[in-house]
XYZ file of C-alpha atoms in Angstrom:
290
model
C 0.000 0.000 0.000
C 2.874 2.200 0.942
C 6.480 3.263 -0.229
C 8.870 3.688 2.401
C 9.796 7.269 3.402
C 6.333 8.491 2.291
C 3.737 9.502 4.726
C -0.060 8.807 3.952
C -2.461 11.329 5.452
C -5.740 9.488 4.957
C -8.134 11.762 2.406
C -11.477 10.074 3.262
C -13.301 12.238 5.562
C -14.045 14.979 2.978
C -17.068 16.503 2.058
C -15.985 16.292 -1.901
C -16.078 12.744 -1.810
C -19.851 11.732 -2.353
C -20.326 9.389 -0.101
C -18.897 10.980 2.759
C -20.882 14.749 2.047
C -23.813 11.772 2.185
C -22.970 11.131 5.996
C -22.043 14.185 7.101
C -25.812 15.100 5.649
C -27.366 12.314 7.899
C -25.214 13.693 10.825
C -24.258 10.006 10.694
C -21.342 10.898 12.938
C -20.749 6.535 13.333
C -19.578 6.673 10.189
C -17.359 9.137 9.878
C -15.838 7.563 13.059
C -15.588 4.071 10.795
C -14.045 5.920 8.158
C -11.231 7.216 10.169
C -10.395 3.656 12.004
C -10.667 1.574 8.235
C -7.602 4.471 7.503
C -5.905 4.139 10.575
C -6.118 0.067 10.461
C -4.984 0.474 6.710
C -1.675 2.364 7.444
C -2.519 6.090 7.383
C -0.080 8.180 9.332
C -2.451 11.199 9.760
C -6.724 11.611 9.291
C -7.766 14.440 6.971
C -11.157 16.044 8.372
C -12.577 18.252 5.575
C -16.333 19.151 7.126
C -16.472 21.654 3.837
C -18.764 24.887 4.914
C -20.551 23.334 7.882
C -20.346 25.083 11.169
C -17.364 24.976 13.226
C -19.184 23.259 15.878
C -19.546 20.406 14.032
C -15.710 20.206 13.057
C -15.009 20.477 16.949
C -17.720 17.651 17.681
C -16.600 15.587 14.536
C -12.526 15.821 16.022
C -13.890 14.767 19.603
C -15.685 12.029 18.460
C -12.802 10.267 16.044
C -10.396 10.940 18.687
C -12.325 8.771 21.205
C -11.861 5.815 18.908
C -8.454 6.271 17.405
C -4.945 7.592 18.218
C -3.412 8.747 15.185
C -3.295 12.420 14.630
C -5.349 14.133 12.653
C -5.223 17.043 9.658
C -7.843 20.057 10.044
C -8.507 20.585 7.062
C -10.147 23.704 6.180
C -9.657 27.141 4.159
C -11.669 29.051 7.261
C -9.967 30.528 10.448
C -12.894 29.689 12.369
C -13.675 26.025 11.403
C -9.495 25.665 12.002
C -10.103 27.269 15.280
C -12.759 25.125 16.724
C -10.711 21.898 15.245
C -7.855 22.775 16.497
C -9.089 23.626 19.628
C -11.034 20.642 20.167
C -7.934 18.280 19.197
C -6.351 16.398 22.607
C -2.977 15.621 21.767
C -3.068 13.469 24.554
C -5.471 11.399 22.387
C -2.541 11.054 19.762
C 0.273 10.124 21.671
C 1.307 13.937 22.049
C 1.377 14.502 18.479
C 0.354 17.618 16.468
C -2.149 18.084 14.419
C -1.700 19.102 10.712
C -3.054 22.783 9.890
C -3.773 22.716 6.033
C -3.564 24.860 4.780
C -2.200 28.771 5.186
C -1.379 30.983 2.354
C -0.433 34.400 2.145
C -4.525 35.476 1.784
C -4.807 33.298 5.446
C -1.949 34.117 7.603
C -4.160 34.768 10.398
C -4.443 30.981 10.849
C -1.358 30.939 12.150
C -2.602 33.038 15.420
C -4.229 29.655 16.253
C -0.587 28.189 16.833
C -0.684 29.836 20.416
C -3.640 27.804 21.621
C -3.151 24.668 19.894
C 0.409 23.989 18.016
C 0.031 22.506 15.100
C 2.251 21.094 11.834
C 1.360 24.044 9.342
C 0.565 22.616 5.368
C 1.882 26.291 3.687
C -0.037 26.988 0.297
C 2.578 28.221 -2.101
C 0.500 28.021 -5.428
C 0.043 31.954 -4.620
C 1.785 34.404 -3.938
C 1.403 37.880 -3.146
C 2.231 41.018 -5.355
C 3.769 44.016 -3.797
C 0.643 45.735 -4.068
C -1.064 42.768 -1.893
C -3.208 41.246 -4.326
C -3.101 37.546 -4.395
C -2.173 35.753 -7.633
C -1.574 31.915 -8.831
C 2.356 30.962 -9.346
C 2.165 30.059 -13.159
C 6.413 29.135 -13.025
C 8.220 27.220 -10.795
C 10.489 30.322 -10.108
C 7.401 32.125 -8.837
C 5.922 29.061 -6.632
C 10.052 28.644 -4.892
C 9.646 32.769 -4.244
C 6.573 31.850 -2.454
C 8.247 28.983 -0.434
C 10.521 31.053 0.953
C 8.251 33.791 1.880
C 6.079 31.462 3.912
C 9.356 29.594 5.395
C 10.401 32.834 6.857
C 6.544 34.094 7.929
C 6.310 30.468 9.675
C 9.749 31.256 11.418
C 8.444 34.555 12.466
C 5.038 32.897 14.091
C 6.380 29.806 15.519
C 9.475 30.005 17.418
C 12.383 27.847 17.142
C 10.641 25.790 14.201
C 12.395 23.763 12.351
C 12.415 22.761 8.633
C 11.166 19.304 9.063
C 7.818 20.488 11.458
C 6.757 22.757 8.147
C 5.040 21.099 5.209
C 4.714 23.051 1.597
C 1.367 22.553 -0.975
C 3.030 23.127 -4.307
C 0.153 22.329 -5.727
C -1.086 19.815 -8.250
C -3.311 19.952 -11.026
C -5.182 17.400 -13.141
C -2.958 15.752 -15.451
C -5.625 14.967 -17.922
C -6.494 18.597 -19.005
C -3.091 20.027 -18.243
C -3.026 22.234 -21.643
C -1.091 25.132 -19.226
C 1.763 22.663 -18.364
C 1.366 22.809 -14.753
C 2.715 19.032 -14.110
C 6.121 20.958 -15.546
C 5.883 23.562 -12.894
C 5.582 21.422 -10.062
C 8.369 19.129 -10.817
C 10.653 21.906 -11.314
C 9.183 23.910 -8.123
C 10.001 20.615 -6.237
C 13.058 20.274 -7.724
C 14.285 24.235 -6.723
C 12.576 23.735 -3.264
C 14.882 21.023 -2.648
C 18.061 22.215 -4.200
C 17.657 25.653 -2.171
C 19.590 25.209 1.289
C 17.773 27.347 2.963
C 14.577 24.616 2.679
C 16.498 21.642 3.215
C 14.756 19.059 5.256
C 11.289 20.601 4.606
C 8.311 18.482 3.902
C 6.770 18.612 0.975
C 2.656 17.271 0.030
C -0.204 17.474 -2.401
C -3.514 16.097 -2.550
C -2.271 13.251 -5.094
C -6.003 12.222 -5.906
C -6.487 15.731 -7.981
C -3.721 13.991 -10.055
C -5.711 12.063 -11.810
C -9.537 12.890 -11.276
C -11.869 12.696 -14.158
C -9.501 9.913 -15.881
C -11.101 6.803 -16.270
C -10.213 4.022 -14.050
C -8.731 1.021 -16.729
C -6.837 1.772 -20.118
C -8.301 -0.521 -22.893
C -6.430 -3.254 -22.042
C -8.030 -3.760 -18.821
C -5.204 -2.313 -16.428
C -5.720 1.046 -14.307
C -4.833 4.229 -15.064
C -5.139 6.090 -11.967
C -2.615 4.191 -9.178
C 0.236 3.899 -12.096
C -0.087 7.718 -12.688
C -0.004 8.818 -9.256
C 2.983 6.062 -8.559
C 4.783 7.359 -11.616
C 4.782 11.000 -10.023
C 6.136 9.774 -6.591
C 8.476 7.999 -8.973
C 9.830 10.694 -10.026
C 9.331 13.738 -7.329
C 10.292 11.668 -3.885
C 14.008 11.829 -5.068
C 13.511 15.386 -4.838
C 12.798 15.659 -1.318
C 8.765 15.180 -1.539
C 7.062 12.986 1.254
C 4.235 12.868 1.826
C 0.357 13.177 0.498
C -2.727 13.590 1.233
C -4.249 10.050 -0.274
C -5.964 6.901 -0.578
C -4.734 3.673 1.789
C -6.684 1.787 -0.731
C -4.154 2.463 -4.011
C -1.108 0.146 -4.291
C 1.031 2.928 -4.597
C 4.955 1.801 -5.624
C 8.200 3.041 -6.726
C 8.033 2.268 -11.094
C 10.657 0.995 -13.232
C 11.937 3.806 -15.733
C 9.760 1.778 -18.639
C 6.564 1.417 -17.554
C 4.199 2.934 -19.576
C 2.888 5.336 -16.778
C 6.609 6.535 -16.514
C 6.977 6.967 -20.186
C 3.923 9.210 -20.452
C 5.012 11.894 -17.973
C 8.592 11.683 -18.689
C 6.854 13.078 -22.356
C 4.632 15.370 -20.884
C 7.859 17.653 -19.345
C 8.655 17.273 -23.358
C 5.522 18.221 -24.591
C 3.121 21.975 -24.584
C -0.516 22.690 -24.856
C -3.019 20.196 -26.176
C -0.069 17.820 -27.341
C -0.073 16.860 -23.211
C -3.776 16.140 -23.403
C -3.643 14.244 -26.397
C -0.315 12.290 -24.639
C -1.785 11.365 -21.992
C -5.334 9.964 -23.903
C -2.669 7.807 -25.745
C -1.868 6.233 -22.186
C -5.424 5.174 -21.069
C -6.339 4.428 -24.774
């Protein structure tokens, strides 16, 4: 299920996924608590709890309740300061062995999420898909360059709010985007921001994550010869980024995720995409499930 060295925060409890938005609609709270011990008894390192826009009452109550049945510990995972408030808040470390919790995520529009840190530390998940302008308007990286200027300029707010932190407690989001309608070449970007994130010295050590399921959604599930499409995508890509210093994801303990020989097919088809521009990507990657 797992490669060594990669750490598995468990992406179930979201209200994107259908059947979860299903039992958070019942209020079916059981089964939200079953959800987060089938990930924990499946080899998840961390639970992801994405209520979506309910009220932060019911992201406190829904953290209470998992942590009575499970020790691992969990990600809050929200984009509003009040929902990660009342999670983090709620969380009892004591509950995961004294572990933190995962914040994700802050970007430079949210940096008041990191006033939370004095009540509750956490391991902050830093955004760095955007970036600020010097006149403060917030706008999407489109280059690797610009998403490694925004690494560093959360690195050093993060040192500024949490004292004494070190590389390895900080996690960066460079972001990634379906590969299957990636006319804009964004699968290029990351690679290279991962690659400058972990050449840069200042960043050594630093953990690095994505939500790998946005990888591949919308893709269908087997190529025409019967074989899937989605696990040997997402393996290719920790194929190729985790000897660049990325470690970890926000993902399914379901997918047989592995390390790929340089000629499997999966392999072959993003090693062309980094080749390739526009609609050529599309059409490259159709040849793969085709």
């Amino acid at each position: 299920m797992s490669i060594a060295g990669l750490t598995i925060i468990g992406e179930s409890i979201n209200d994107s996924v259908p059947s979860t938005h299903e039992l958070f609609e019942k209020n079916d709270i059981a089964g939200i608590v079953e959800l987060a011990k089938s990930q924990a008894e499946s080899g998840a390192a961390y639970i992801d709890v994405n209520i979506g826009l309910r009220s932060p009452g019911f992201m406190a109550n829904i953290i209470k309740k998992i942590q009575e049945y499970i020790s691992l510990p969990l990600s809050i995972d929200t984009p509003d300061p009040e929902i990660a408030a009342a999670g983090l808040e709620a969380y009892n470390p004591e509950r995961a062995g004294k572990r933190k919790p995962i914040l994700n995520s802050i970007s430079q529009a949210r940096m008041q999420m990191f006033n939370i840190y004095k009540k509750q530390p956490f391991i902050p998940i830093l955004l760095v898909t955007e970036g600020a302008e010097k006149n403060g308007d917030i706008k999407m990286n489109k280059t690797a360059e610009e998403t490694h200027a925004t690494a560093k300029v959360m690195m050093n707010i993060a040192r500024q709010h949490i004292n004494n932190v070190s590389n390895n407690e900080i996690i960066l989001d460079p972001g990634i985007m379906p590969i299957g309608s990636d006319s804009d070449g964004n699968f290029k970007r990351l690679i290279n921001s991962i690659n400058l994130i972990h050449q840069d010295a200042d960043l050594k050590g630093v953990n690095m994550s994505v939500g790998l399921s946005n990888f591949t959604v919308m893709l269908p599930s087997k190529r025409a010869d019967g074989s899937p499409v989605k696990g040997p995508l997402e393996s290719a890509f920790l194929t190729m980024s985790m000897p660049l210093g990325f470690n970890t994801i926000i993902g399914s303990v379901k997918r047989k995720y592995s390390l790929l020989p340089d000629d499997h097919p999966a392999m072959q088809c993003l090693k062309d995409v980094l080749e390739l521009e526009g609609f050529d990507i599309i059409m490259r990657v159709m040849s793969f499930y085709s």
